[in-house]
Coordinates of N, CA and C in Angstrom, one line a residue:
Chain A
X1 N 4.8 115.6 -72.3 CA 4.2 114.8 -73.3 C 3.3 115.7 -74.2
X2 N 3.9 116.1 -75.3 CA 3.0 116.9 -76.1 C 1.4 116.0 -76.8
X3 N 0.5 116.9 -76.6 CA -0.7 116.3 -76.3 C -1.8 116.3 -78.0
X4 N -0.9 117.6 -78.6 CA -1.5 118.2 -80.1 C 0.1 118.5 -80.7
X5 N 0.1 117.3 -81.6 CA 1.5 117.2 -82.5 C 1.7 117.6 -83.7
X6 N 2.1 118.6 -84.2 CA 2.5 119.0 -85.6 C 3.5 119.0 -86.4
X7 N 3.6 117.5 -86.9 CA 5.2 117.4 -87.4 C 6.1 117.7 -88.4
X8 N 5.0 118.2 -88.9 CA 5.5 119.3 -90.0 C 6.4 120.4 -89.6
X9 N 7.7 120.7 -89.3 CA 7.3 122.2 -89.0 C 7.4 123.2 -90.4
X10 N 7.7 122.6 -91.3 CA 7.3 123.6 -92.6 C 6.5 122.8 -93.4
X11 N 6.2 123.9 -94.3 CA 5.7 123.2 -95.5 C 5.9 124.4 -96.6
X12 N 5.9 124.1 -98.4 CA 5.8 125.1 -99.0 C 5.3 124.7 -100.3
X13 N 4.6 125.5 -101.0 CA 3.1 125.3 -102.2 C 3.6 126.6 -102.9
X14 N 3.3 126.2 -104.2 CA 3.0 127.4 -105.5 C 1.9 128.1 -105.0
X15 N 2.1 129.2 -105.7 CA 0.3 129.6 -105.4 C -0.4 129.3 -106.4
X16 N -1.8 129.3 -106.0 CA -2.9 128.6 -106.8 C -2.9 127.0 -106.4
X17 N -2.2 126.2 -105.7 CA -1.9 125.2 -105.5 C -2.5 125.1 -104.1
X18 N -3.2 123.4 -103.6 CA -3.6 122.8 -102.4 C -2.7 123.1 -100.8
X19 N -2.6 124.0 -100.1 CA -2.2 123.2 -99.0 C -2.5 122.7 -97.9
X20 N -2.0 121.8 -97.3 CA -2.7 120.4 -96.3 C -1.5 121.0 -95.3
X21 N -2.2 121.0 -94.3 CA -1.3 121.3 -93.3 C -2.1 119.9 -92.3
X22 N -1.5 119.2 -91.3 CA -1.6 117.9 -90.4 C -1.4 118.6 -89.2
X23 N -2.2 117.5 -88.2 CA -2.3 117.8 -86.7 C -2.3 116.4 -85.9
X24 N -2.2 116.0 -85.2 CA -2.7 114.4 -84.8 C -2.7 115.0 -83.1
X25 N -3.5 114.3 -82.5 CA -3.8 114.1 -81.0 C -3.4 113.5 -80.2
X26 N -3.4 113.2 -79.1 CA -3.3 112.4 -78.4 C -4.5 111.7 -77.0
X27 N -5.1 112.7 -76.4 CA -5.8 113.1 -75.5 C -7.3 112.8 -76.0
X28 N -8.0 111.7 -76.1 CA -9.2 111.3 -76.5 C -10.1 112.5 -75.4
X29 N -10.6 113.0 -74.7 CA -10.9 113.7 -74.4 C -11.3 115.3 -75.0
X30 N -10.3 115.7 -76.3 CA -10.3 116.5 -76.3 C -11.8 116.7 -77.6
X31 N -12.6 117.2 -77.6 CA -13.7 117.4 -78.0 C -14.2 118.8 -79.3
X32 N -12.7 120.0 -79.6 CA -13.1 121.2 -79.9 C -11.8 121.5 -80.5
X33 N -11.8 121.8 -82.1 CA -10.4 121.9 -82.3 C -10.4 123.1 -82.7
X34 N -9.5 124.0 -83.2 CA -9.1 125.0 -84.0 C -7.9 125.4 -84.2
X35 N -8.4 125.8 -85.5 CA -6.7 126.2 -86.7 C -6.4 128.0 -86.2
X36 N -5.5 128.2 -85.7 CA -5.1 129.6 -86.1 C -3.9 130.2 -87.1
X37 N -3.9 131.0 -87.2 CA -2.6 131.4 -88.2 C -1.7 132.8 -87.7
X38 N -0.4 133.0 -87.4 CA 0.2 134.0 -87.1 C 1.7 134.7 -87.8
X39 N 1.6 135.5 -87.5 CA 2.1 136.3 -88.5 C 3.5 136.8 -87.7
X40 N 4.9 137.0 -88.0 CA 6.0 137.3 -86.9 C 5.4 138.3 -86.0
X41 N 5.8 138.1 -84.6 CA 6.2 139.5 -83.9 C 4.3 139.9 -83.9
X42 N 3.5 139.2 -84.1 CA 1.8 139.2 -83.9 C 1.3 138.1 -82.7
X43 N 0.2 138.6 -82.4 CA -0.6 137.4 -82.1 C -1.2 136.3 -83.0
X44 N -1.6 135.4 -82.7 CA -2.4 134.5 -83.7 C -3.5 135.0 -84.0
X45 N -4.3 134.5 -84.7 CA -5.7 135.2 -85.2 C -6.1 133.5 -85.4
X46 N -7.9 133.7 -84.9 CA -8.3 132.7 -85.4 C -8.4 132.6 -86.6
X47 N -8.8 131.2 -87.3 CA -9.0 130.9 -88.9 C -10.4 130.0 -89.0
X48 N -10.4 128.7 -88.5 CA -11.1 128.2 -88.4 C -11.0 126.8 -87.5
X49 N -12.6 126.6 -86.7 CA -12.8 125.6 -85.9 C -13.3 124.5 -86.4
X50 N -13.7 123.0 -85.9 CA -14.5 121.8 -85.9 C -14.9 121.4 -84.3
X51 N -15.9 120.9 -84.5 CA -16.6 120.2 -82.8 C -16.6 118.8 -83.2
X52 N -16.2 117.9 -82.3 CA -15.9 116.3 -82.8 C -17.4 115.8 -83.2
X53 N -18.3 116.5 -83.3 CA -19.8 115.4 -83.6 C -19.6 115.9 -85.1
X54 N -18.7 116.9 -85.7 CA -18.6 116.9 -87.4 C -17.2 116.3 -87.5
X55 N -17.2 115.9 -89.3 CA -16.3 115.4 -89.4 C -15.2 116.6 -90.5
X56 N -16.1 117.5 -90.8 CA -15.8 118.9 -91.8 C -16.7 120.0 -91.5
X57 N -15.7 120.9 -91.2 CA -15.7 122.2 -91.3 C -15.2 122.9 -92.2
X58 N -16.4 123.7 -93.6 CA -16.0 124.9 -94.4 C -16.1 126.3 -94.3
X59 N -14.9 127.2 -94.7 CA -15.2 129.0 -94.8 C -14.3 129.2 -95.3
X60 N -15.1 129.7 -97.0 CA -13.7 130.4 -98.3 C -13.3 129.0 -98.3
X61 N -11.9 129.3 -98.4 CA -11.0 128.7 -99.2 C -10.4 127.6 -97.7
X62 N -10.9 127.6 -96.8 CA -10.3 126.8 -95.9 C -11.2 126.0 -95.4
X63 N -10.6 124.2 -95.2 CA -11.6 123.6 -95.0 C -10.9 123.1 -93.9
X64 N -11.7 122.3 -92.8 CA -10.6 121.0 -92.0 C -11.2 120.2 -92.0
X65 N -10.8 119.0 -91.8 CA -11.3 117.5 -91.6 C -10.7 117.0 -90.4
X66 N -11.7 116.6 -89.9 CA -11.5 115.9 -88.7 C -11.5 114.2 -88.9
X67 N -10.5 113.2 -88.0 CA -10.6 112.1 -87.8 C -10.8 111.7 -87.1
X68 N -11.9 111.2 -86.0 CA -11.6 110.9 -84.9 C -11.2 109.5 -84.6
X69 N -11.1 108.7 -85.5 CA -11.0 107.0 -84.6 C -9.3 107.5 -84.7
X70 N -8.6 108.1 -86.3 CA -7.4 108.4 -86.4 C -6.6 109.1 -84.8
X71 N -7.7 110.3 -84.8 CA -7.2 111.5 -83.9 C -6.2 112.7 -84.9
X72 N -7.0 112.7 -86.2 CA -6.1 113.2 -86.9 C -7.0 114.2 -87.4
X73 N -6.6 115.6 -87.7 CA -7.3 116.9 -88.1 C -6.3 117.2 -89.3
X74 N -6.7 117.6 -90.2 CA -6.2 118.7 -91.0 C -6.7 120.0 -91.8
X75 N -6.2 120.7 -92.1 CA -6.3 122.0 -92.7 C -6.2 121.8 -94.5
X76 N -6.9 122.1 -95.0 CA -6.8 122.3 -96.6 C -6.8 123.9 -96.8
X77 N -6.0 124.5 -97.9 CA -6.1 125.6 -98.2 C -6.5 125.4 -99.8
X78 N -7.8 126.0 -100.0 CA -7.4 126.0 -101.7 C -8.2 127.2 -102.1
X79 N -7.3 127.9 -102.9 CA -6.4 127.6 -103.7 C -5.3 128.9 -103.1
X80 N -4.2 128.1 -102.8 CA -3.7 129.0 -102.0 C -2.3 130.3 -102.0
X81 N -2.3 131.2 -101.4 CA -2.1 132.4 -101.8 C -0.9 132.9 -101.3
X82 N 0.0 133.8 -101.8 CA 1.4 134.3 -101.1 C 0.6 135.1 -99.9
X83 N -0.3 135.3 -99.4 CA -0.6 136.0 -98.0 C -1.1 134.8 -97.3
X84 N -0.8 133.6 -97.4 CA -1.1 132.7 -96.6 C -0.2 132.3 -95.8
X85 N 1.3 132.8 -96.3 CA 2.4 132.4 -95.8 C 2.2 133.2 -94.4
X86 N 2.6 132.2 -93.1 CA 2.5 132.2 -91.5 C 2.4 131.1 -91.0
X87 N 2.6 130.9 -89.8 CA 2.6 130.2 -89.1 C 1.4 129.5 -88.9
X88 N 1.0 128.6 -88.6 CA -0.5 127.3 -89.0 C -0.3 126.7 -87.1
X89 N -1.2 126.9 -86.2 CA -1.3 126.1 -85.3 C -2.6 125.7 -85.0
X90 N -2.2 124.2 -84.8 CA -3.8 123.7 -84.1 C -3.9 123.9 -83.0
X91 N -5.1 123.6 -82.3 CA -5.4 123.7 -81.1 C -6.6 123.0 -80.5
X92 N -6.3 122.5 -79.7 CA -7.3 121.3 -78.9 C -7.6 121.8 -77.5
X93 N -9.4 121.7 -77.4 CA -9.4 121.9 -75.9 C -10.7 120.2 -75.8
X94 N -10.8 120.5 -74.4 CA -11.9 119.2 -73.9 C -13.0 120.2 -73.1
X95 N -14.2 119.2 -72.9 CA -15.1 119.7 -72.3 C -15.4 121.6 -73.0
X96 N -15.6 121.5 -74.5 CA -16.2 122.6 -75.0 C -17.6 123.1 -74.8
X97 N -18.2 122.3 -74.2 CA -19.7 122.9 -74.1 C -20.0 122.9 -72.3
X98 N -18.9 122.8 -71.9 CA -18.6 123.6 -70.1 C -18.2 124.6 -70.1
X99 N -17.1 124.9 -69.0 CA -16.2 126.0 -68.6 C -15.0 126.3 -69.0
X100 N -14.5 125.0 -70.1 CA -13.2 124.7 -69.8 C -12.4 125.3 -71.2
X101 N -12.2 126.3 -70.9 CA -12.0 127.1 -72.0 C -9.8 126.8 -72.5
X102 N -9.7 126.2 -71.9 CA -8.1 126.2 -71.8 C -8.1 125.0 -73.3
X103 N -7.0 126.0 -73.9 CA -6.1 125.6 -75.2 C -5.0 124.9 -75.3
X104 N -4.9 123.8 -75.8 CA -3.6 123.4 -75.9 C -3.1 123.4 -77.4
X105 N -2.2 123.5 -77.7 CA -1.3 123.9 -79.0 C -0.6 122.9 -79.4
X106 N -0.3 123.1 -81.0 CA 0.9 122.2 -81.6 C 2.2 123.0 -81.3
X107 N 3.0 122.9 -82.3 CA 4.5 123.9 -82.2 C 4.0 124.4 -83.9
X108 N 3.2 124.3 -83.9 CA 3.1 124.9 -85.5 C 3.9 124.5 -86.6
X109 N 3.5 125.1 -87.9 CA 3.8 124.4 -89.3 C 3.8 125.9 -89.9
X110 N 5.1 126.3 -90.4 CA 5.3 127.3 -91.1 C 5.3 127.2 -92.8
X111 N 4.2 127.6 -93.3 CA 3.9 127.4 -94.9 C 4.1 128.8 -95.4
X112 N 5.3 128.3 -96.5 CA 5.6 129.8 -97.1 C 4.6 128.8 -99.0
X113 N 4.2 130.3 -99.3 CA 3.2 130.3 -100.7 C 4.5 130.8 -101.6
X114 N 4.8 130.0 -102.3 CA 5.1 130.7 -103.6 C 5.1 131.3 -104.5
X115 N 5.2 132.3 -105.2 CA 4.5 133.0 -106.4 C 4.8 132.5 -107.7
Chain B
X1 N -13.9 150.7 -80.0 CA -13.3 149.6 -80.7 C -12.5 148.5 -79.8
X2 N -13.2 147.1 -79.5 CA -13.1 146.4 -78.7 C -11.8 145.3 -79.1
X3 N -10.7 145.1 -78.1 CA -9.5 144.5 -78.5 C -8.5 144.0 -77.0
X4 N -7.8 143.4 -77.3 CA -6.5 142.9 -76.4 C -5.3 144.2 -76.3
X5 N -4.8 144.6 -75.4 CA -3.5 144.8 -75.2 C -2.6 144.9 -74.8
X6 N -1.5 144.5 -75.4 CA -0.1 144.0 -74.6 C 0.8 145.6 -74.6
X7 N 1.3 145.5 -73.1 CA 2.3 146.3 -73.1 C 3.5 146.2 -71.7
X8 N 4.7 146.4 -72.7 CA 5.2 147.1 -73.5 C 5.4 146.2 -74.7
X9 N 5.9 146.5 -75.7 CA 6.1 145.5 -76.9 C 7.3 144.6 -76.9
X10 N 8.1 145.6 -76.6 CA 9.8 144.9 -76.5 C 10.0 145.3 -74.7
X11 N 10.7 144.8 -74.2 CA 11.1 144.7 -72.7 C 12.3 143.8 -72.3
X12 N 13.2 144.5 -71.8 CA 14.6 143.7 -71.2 C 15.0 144.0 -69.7
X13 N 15.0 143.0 -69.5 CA 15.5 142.9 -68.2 C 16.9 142.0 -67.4
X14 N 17.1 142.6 -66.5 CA 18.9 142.3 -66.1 C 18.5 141.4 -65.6
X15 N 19.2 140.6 -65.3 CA 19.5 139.3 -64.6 C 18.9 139.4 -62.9
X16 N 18.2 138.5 -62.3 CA 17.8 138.8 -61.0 C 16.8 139.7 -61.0
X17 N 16.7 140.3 -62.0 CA 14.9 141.3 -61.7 C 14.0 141.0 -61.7
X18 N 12.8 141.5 -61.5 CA 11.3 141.2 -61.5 C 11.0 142.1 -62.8
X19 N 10.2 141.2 -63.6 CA 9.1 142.1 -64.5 C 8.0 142.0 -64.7
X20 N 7.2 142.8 -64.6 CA 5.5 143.0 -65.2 C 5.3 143.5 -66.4
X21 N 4.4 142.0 -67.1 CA 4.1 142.0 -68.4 C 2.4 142.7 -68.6
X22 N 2.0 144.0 -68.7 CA 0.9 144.3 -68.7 C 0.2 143.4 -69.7
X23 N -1.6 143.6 -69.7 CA -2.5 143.1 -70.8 C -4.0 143.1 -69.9
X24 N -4.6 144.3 -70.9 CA -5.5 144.7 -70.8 C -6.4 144.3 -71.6
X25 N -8.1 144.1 -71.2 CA -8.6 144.0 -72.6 C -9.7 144.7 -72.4
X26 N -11.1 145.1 -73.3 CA -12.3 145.6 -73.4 C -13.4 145.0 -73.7
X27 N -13.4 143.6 -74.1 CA -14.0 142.8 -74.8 C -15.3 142.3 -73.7
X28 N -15.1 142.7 -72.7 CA -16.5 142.0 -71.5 C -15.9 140.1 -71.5
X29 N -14.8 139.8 -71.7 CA -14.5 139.0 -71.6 C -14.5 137.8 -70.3
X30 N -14.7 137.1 -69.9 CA -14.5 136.4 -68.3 C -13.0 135.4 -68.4
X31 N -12.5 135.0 -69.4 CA -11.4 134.4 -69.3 C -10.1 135.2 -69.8
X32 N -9.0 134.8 -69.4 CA -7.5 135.2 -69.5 C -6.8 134.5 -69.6
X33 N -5.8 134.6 -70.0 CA -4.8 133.7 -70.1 C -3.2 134.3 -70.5
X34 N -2.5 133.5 -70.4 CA -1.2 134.0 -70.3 C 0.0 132.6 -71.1
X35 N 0.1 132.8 -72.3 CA 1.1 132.0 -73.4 C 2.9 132.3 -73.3
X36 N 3.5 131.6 -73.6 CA 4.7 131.7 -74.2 C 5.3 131.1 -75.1
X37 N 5.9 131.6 -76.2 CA 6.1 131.2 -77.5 C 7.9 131.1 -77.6
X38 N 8.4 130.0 -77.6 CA 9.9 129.8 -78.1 C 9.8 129.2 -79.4
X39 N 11.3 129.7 -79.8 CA 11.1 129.0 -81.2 C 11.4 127.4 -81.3
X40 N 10.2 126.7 -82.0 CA 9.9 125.2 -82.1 C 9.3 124.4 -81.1
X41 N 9.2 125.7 -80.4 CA 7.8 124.8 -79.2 C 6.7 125.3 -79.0
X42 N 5.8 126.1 -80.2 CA 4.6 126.6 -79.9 C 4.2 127.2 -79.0
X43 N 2.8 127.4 -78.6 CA 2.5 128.5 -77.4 C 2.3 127.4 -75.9
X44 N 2.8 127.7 -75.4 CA 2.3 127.2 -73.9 C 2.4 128.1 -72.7
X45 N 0.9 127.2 -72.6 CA -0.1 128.1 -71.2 C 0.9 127.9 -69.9
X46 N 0.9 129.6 -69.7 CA 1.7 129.8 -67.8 C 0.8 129.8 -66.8
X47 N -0.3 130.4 -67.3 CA -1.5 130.8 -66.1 C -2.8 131.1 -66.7
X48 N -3.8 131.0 -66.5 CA -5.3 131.2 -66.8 C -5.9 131.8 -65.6
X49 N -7.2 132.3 -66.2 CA -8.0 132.9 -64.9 C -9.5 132.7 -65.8
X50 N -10.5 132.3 -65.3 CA -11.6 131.8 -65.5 C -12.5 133.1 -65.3
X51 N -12.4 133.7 -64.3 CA -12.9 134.5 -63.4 C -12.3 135.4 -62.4
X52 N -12.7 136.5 -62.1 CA -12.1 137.5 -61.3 C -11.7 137.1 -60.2
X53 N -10.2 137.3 -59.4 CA -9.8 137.0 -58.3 C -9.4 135.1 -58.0
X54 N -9.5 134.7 -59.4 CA -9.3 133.6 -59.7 C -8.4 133.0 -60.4
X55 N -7.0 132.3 -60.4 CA -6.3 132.1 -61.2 C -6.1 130.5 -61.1
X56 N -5.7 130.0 -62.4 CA -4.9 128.6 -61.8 C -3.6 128.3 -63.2
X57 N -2.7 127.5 -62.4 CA -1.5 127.0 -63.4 C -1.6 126.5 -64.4
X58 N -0.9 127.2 -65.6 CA -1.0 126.3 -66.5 C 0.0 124.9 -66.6
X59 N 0.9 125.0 -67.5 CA 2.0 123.8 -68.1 C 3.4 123.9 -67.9
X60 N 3.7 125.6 -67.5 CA 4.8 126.0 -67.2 C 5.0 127.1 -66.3
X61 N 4.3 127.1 -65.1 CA 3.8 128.4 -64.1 C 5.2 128.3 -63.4
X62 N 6.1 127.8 -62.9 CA 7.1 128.2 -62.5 C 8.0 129.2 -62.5
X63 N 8.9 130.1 -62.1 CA 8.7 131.4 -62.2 C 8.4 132.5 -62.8
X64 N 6.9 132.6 -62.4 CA 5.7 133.7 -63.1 C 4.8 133.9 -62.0
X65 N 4.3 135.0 -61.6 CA 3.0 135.0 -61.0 C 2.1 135.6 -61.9
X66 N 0.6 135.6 -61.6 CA -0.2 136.8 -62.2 C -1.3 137.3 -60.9
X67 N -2.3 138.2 -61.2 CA -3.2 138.6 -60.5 C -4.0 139.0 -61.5
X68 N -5.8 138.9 -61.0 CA -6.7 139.0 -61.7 C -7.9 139.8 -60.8
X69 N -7.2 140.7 -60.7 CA -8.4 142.1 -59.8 C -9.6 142.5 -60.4
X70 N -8.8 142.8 -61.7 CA -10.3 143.6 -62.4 C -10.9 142.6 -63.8
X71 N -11.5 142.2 -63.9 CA -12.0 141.5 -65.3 C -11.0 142.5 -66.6
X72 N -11.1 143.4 -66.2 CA -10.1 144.1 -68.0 C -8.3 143.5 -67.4
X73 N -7.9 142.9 -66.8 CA -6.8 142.7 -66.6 C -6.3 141.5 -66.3
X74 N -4.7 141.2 -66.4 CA -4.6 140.0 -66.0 C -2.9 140.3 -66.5
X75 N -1.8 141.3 -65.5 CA -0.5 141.4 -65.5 C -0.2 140.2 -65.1
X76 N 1.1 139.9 -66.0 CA 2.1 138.6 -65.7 C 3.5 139.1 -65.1
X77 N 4.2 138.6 -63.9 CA 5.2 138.9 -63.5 C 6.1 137.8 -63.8
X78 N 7.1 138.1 -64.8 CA 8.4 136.9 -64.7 C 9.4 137.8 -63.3
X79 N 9.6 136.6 -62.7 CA 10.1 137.1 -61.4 C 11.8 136.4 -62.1
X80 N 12.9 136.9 -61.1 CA 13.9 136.0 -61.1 C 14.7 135.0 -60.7
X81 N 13.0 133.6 -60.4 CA 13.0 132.4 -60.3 C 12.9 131.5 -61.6
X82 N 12.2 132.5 -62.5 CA 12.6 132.2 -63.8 C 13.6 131.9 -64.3
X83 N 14.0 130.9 -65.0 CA 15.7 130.8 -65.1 C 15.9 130.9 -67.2
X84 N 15.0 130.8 -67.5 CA 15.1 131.3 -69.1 C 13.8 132.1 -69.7
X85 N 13.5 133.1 -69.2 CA 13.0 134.3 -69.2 C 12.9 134.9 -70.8
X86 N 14.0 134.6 -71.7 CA 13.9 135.1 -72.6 C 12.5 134.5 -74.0
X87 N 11.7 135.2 -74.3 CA 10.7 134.4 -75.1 C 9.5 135.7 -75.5
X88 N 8.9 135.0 -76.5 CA 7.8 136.0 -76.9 C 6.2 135.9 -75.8
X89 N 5.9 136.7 -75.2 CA 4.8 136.2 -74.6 C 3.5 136.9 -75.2
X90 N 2.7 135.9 -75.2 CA 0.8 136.4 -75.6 C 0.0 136.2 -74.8
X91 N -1.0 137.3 -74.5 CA -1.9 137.8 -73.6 C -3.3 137.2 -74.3
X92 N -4.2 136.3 -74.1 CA -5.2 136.1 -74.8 C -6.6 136.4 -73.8
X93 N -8.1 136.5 -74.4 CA -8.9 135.9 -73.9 C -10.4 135.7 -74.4
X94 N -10.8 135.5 -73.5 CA -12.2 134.5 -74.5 C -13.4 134.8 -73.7
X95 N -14.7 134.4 -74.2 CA -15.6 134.9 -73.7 C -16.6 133.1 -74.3
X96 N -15.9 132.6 -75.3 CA -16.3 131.2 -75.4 C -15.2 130.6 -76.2
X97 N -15.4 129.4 -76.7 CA -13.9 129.0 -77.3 C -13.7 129.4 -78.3
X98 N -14.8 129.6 -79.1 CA -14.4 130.7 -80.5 C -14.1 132.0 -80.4
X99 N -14.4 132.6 -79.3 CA -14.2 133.8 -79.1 C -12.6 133.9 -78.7
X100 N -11.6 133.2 -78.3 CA -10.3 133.2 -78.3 C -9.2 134.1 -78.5
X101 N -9.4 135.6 -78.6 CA -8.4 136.7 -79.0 C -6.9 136.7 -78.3
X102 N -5.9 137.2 -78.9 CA -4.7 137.3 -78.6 C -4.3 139.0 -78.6
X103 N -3.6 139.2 -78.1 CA -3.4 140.8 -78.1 C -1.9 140.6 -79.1
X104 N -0.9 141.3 -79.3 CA 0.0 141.7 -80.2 C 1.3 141.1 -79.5
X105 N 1.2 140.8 -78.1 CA 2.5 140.1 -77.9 C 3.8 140.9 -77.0
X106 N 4.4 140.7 -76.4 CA 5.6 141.4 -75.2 C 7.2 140.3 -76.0
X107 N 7.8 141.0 -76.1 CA 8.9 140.5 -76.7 C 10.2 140.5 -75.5
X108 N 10.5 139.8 -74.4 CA 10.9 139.8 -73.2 C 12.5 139.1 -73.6
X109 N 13.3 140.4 -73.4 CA 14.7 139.5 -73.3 C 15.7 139.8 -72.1
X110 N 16.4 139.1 -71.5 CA 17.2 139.4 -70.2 C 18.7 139.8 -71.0
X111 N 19.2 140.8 -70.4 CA 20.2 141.5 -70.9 C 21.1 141.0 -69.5

């Protein structure tokens, strides 16, 4: 039962143009989200987090919003760029302010930037 | 200069073998973890370690072991109970949840 769903698995934007990348949940419990972004044949790199007592998190050009009655997260990029093109995963853990450091993942959303 | 490392990069192995996926890190980190990436099913956790001499299963620990002797380490062995072995694997770890690093990745195919 996948627990952090990303049904997107692509998306693709001009550059200089918005992109929304989507996440939805399942697991009320989960309390700590974060966006990462990866690059082929790389690790992921973080990008940016939210903690469920906000409902937005900003840095540069990337924002997320959080929903919680939804269970729905998303990523804004603006204004966005041909080096943005990579792989986009969310990621959900619970009990962030314990020990419980364990990630669970979407299958990602591959956004190519157009020029 | 403090970081994750995965080795070897690329790695093949025959049918029926055992392999060890190195991953080292420098970071003063206390967690580990151990990913695997197919294509269209994102990363999923094999095994974690909280702490030294400490491990527990992730979501797909079935044939894999690890060990967690030294805080800088945390080798993964795909053994050959594994029955689809072939995948990209990531070595991560963390010191809080933002702190979350991944090392560069083992590229594991059975020949």
């Amino acid at each position: 039962d996948q627990q952090v769903k990303q049904n997107s698995p692509s998306l693709s934007v001009q550059e200089g143009r918005i992109s929304i990348l989507n996440c939805d949940y399942t697991n009320s419990m989960f309390d700590y989200f974060l966006w990462y972004k990866k690059y082929p044949a790389e690790g992921p790199t973080f990008l940016i987090s939210i903690s469920s007592i906000k409902d937005k998190n900003e840095d540069g050009r990337f924002t997320v919003f959080l929903n919680k009655s939804a269970k729905h997260l998303s990523l804004h990029i603006v204004p966005s760029q041909p080096g943005d093109s990579a792989v986009y995963f969310c990621a959900a853990s619970a009990g962030s302010g314990g020990s419980n450091y364990k990630l669970t993942f979407g299958k990602g959303t591959l956004l190519t930037v157009n020029p | 200069d403090g970081g994750i490392t995965q080795s070897p990069k690329y790695l093949f192995r025959k049918e029926g073998q055992n392999v060890t996926l190195s991953c080292e890190q420098n970071l003063n980190h206390d967690a580990m973890y151990w990913y695997r990436q197919d294509p269209g099913q994102g990363l999923r956790l094999i095994y974690y370690s909280q702490i030294v001499n400490d491990f527990q299963k992730g979501d797909i620990a079935e044939g894999y072991s690890v060990s967690r002797e030294k805080k800088e380490s945390f080798p993964l062995t795909v053994t050959s109970a594994q029955k689809n072995p072939t995948a990209f694997y990531l070595c991560a770890s963390s010191l809080r949840l933002y702190g979350y690093t991944f090392g560069s990745g083992t590229r594991l195919t059975v020949v």
